[in-house]
CSV table of C-alpha atoms in Angstrom, one decimal:
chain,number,residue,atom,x,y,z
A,1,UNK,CA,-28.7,-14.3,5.7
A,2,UNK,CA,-27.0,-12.2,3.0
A,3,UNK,CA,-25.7,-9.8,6.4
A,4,UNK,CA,-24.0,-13.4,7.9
A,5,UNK,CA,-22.8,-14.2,4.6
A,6,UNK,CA,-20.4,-10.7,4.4
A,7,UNK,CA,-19.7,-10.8,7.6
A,8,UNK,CA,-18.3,-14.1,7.3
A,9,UNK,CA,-16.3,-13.2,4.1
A,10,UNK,CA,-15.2,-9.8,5.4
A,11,UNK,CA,-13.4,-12.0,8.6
A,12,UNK,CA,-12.1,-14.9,6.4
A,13,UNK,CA,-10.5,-12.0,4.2
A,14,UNK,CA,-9.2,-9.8,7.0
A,15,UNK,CA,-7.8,-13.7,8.1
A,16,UNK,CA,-6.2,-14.6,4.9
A,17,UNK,CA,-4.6,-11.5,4.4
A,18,UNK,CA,-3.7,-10.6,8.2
A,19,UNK,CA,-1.5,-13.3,8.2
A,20,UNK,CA,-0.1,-13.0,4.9
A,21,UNK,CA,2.2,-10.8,6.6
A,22,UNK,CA,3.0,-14.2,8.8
A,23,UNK,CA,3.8,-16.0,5.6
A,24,UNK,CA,5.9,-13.3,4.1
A,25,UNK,CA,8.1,-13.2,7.3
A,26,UNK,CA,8.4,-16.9,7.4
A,27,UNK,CA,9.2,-17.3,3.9
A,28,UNK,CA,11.9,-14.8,3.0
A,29,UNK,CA,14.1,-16.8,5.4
A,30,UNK,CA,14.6,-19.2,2.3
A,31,UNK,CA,14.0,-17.3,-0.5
A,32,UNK,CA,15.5,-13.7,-1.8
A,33,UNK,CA,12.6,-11.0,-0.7
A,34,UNK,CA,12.2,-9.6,-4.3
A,35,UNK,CA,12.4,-13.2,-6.2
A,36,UNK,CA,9.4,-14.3,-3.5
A,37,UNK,CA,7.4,-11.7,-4.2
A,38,UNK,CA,8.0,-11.8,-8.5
A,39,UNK,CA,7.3,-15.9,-8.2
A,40,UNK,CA,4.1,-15.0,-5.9
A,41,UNK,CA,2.4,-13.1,-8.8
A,42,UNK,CA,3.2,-15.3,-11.5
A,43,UNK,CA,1.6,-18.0,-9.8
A,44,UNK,CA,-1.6,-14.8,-8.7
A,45,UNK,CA,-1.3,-13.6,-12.1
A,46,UNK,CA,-2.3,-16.5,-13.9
A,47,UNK,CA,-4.9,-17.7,-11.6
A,48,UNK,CA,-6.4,-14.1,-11.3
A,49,UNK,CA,-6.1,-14.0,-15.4
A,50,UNK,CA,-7.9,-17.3,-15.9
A,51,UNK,CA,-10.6,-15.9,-14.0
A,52,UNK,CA,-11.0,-12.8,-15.9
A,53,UNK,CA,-11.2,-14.5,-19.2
A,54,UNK,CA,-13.9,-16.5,-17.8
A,55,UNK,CA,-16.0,-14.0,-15.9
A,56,UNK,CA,-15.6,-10.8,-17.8
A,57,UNK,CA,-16.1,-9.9,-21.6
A,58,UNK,CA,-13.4,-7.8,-21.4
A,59,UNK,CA,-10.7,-9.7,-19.8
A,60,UNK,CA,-7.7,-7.7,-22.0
A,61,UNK,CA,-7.0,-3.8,-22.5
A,62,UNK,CA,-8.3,-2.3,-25.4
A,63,UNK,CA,-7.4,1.3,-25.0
A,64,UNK,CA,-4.2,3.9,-24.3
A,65,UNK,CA,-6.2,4.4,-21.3
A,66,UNK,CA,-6.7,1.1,-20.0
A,67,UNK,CA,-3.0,-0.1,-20.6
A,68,UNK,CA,-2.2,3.0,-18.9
A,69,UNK,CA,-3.9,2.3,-15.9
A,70,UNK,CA,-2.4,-1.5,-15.7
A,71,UNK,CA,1.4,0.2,-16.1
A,72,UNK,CA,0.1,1.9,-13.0
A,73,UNK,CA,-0.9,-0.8,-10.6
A,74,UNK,CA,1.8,-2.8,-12.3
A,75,UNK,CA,4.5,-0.8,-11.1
A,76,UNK,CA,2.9,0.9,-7.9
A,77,UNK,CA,0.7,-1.4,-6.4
A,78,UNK,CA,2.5,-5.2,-7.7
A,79,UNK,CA,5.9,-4.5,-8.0
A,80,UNK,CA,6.7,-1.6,-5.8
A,81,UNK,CA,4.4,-2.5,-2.9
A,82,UNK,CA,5.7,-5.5,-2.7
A,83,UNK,CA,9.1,-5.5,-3.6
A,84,UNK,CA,9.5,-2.7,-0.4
A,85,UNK,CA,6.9,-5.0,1.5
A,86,UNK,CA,8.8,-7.5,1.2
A,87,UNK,CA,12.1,-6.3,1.7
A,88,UNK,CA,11.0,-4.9,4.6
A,89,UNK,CA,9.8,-7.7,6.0
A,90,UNK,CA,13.4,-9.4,6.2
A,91,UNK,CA,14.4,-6.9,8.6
A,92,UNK,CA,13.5,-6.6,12.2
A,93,UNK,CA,9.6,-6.3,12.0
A,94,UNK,CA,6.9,-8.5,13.0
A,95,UNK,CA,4.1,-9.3,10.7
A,96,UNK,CA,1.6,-7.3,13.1
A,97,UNK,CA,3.6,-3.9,13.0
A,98,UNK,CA,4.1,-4.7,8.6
A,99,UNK,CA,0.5,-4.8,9.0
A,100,UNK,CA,-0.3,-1.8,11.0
A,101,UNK,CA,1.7,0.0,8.6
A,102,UNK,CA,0.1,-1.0,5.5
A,103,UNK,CA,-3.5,-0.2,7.0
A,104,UNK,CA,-2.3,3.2,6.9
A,105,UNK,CA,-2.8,3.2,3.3
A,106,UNK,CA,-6.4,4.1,3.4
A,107,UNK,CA,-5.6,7.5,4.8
A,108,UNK,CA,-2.5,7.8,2.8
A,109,UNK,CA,-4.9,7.1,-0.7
A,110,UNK,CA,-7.1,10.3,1.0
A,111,UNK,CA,-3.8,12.3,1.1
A,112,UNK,CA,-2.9,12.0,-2.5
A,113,UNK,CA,-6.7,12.3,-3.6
A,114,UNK,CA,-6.5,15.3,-1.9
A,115,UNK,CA,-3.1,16.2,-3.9
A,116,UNK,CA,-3.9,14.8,-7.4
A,117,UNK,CA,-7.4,15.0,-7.8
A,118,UNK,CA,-9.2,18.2,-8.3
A,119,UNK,CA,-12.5,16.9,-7.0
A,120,UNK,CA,-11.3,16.1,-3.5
A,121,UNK,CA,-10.8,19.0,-1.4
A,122,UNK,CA,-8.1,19.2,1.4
A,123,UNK,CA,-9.8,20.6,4.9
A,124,UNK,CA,-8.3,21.0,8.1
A,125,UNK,CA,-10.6,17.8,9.6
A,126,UNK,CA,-8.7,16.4,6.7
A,127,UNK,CA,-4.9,17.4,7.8
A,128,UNK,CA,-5.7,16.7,11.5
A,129,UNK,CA,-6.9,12.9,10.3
A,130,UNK,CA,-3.5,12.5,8.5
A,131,UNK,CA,-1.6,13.8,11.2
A,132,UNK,CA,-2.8,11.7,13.6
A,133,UNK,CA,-2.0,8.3,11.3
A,134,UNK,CA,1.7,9.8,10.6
A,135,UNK,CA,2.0,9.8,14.8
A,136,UNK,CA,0.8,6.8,15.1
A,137,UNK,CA,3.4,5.7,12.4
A,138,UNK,CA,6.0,7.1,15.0
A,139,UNK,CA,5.1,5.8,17.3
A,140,UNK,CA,4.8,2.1,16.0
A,141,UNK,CA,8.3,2.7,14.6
A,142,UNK,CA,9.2,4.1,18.5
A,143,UNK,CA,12.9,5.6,16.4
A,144,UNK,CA,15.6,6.3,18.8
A,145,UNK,CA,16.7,9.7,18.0
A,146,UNK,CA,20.5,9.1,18.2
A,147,UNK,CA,20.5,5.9,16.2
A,148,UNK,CA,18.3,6.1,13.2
A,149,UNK,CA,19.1,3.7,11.0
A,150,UNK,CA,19.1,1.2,12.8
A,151,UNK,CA,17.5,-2.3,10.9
A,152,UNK,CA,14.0,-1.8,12.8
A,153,UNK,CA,13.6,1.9,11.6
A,154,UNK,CA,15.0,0.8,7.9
A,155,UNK,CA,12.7,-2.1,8.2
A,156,UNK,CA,9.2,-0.4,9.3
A,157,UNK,CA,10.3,2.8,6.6
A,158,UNK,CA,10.6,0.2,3.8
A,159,UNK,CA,7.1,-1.2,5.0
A,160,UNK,CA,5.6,2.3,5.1
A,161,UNK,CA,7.0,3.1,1.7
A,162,UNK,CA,5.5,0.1,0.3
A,163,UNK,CA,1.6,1.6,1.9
A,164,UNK,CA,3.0,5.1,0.3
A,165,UNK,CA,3.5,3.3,-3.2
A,166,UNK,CA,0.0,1.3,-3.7
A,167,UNK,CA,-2.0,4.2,-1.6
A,168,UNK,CA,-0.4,6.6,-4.9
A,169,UNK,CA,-0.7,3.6,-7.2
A,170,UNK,CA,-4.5,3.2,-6.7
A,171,UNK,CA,-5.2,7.4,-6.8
A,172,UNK,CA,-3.3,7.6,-10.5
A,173,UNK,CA,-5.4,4.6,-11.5
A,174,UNK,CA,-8.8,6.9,-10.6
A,175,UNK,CA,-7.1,9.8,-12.1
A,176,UNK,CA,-6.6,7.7,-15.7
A,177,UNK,CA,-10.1,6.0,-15.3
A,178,UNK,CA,-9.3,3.6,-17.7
A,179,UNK,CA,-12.6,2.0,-17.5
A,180,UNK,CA,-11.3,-1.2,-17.1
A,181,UNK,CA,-13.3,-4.1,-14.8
A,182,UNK,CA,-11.5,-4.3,-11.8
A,183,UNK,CA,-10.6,-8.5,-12.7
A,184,UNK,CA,-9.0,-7.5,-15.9
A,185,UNK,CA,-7.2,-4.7,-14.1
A,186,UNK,CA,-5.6,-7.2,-11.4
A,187,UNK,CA,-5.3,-9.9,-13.6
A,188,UNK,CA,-2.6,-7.7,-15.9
A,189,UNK,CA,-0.5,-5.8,-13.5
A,190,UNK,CA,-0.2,-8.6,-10.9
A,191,UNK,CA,1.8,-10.1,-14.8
A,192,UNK,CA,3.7,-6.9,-15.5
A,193,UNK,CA,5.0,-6.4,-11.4
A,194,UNK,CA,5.5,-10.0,-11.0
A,195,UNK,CA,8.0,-9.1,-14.5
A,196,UNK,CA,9.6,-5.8,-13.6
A,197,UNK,CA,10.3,-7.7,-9.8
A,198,UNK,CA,12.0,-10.3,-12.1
A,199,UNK,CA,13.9,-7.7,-13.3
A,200,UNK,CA,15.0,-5.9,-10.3
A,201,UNK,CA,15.7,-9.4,-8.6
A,202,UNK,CA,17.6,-10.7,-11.1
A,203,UNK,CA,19.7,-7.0,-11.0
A,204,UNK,CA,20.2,-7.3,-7.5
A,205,UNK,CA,23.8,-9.0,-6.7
A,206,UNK,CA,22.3,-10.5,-3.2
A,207,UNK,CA,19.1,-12.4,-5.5
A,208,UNK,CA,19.1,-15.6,-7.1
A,209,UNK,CA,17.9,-18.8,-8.0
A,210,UNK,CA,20.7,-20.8,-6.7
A,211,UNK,CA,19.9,-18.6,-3.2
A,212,UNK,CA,16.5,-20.0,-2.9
A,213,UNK,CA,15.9,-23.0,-0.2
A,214,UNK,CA,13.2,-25.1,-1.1
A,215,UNK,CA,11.5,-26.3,1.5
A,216,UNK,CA,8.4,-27.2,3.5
A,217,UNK,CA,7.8,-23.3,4.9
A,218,UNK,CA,9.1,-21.9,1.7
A,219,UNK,CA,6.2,-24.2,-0.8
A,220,UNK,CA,3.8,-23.4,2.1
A,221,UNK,CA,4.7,-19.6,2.5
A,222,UNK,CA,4.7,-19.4,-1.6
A,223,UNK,CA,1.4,-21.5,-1.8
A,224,UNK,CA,-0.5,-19.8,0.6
A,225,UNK,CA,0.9,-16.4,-0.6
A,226,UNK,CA,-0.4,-16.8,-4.2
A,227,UNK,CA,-3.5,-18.9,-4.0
A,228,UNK,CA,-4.8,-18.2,-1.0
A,229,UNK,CA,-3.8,-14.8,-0.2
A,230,UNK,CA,-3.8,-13.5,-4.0
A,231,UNK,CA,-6.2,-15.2,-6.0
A,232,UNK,CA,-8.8,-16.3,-3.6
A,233,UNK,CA,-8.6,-13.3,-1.4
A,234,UNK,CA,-8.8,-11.4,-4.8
A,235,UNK,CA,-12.2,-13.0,-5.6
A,236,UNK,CA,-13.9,-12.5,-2.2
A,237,UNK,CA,-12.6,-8.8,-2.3
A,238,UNK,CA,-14.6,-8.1,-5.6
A,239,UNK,CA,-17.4,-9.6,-4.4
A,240,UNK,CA,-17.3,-7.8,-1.2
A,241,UNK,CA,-16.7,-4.1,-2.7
A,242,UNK,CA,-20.0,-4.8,-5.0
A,243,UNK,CA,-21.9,-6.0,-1.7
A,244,UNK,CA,-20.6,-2.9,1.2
A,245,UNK,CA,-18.3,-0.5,-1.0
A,246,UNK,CA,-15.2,0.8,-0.5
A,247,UNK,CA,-15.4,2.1,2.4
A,248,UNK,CA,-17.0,-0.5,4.4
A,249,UNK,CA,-14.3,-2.5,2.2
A,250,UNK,CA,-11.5,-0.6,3.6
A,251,UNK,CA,-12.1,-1.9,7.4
A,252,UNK,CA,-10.9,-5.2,6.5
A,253,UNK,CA,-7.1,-3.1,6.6
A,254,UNK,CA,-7.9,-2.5,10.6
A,255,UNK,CA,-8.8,-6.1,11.2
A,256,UNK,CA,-6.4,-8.1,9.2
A,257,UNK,CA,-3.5,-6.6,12.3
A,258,UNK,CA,-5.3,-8.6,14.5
A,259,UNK,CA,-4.9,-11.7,12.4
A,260,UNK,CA,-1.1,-10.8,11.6
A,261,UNK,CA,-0.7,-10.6,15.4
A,262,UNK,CA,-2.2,-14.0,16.1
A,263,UNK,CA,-0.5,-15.8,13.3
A,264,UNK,CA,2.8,-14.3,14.2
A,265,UNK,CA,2.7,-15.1,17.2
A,266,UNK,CA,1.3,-19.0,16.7
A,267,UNK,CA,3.5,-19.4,14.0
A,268,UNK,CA,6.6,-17.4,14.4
A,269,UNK,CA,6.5,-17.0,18.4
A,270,UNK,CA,6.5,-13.1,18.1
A,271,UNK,CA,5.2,-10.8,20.9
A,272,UNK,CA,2.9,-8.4,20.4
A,273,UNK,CA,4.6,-4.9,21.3
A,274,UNK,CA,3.0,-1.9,23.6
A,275,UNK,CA,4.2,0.5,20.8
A,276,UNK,CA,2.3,-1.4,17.8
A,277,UNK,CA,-0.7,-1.7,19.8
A,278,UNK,CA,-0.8,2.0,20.4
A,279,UNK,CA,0.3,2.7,17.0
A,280,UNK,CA,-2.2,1.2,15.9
A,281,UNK,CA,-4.7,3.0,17.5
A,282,UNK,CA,-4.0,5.9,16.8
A,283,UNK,CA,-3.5,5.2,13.1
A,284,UNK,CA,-7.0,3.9,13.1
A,285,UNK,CA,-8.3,7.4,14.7
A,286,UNK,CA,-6.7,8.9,11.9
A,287,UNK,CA,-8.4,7.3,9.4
A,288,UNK,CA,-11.7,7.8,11.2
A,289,UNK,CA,-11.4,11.0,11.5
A,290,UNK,CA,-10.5,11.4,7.4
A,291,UNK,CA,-13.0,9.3,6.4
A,292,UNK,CA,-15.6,10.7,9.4
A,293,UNK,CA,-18.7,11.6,7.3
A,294,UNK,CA,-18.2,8.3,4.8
A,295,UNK,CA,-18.3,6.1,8.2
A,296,UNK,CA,-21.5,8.1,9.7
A,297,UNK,CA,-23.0,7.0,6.3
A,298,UNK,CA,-22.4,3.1,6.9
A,299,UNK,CA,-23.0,3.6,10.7
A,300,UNK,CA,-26.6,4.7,10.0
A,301,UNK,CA,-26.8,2.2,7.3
A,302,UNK,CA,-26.0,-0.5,9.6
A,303,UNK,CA,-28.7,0.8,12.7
A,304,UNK,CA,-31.3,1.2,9.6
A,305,UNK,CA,-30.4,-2.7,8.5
């Protein structure tokens, strides 16, 4: 029973988040990228705040170390993920490609381990792994070599930037070990990034309130985005990572495509292209091959089970 009952949360997680993407796209045609993403985390952050001060003892930082580690994921993995996620998203990508991008940032987190942290050593399996997810990123971006810049390349590079910034952001959080529980953690840097995004919307001369259309799609998008997405998809991802680890956690960033793909394309009437599919793949052999002896580990679990 308790294999049926992670199962079904791992799907409706790779679900809700797969077509989060879907709801970003659709809602940044009515309201500025950054401002959606800032009033998407004040909404989370409350929510996901509430719930720390009711499940944990320690729902506030008490140390240098643990404020330290929540100006981290604050700025890398709130506000700089999503700010570029979102941003990204206004451009010419669909919401299967954002996601195939951001599920490289399992093997991007393995690169800067590698780099930042003493314990994890860098091995040529290791190189060949990240080598293959950087083709498959070129692929999936498919850039033609005499036109650059044009708004799909801009577009995907933002997205990849964002994977970059929360696959960094969650290796310097290891590297302070701030011993905080992972609710409180959440809970106080989805606050300070849904600030600082305040700040850089309110900054930027093409963001502001007056530019926002409210709407329908935009509630929806916002709604979904921050309660579903955020805080409940929050809760079932802590309760997952006690129940199969992080590694087994980390799958749920090569199934939530599939649900970006489907959504996009049920909601937003967006093909599925050859390039993202093979992208894709190859992005997903890359992290295999990083994380090869992890995933024999859970394999053999799974035939013991």
């Amino acid at each position: 029973m308790s294999r049926y009952r992670n199962v079904t949360l791992f799907l409706f997680l790779a679900a809700v988040w797969g077509s989060a993407f879907m709801a970003i796209k659709a809602g940044v045609e009515f309201i500025p990228p950054v401002l959606f993403a800032a009033l998407r985390y004040d909404i989370a952050g409350v929510l996901m705040l509430g719930y720390a001060v009711v499940a944990v003892d320690d729902w506030y930082p008490t140390t240098r170390a643990g404020w330290t580690e929540v100006v981290i994921g604050g700025v890398f993995m709130i506000a700089a993920y999503h700010a570029l996620l979102f941003v990204g998203e206004t451009g010419p990508v669909s919401s299967a490609a954002a996601a195939v991008l951001v599920a490289l940032s399992p093997v991007l987190t393995t690169a800067f381990a590698r780099l930042l942290l003493p314990e994890e050593p860098v091995t040529a399996t290791t190189w060949l792994g990240m080598g293959l997810a950087l083709v498959g990123v070129v692929v999936l971006m498919n850039p033609d070599p005499e036109r650059l810049l044009t708004d799909a390349v801009v577009s995907k590079s933002l997205v990849f930037g964002a994977a970059a910034a929360f696959a960094l952001g969650s290796v310097l959080t290891r590297r302070v070990n701030g011993d905080l529980r992972i609710e409180t953690m959440e809970a106080w840097s989805m606050l300070l990034g849904a600030g600082l995004m305040h700040a850089v919307s309110v900054a930027m001369p093409s963001e502001s309130f007056a530019m926002v259309e409210w709407n329908a799609t935009a509630l929806l998008a916002l709604a979904y985005l921050a309660v579903a997405a955020s805080a409940v998809g929050f809760l079932v991802y802590f309760d997952l990572l006690d129940r199969l680890g992080p590694v087994e956690i980390n799958m749920v960033s090569y199934v939530a495509p599939v649900f970006a793909a489907l959504s996009g394309w049920l909601v937003l009437g967006e093909a599925l292209t050859p390039a993202t599919v093979v992208g894709f793949l190859v992005i997903f052999v890359g992290f295999v091959v990083v994380k090869r002896r992890a995933v024999a580990r859970e394999v053999e679990l799974l035939q013991s089970s």
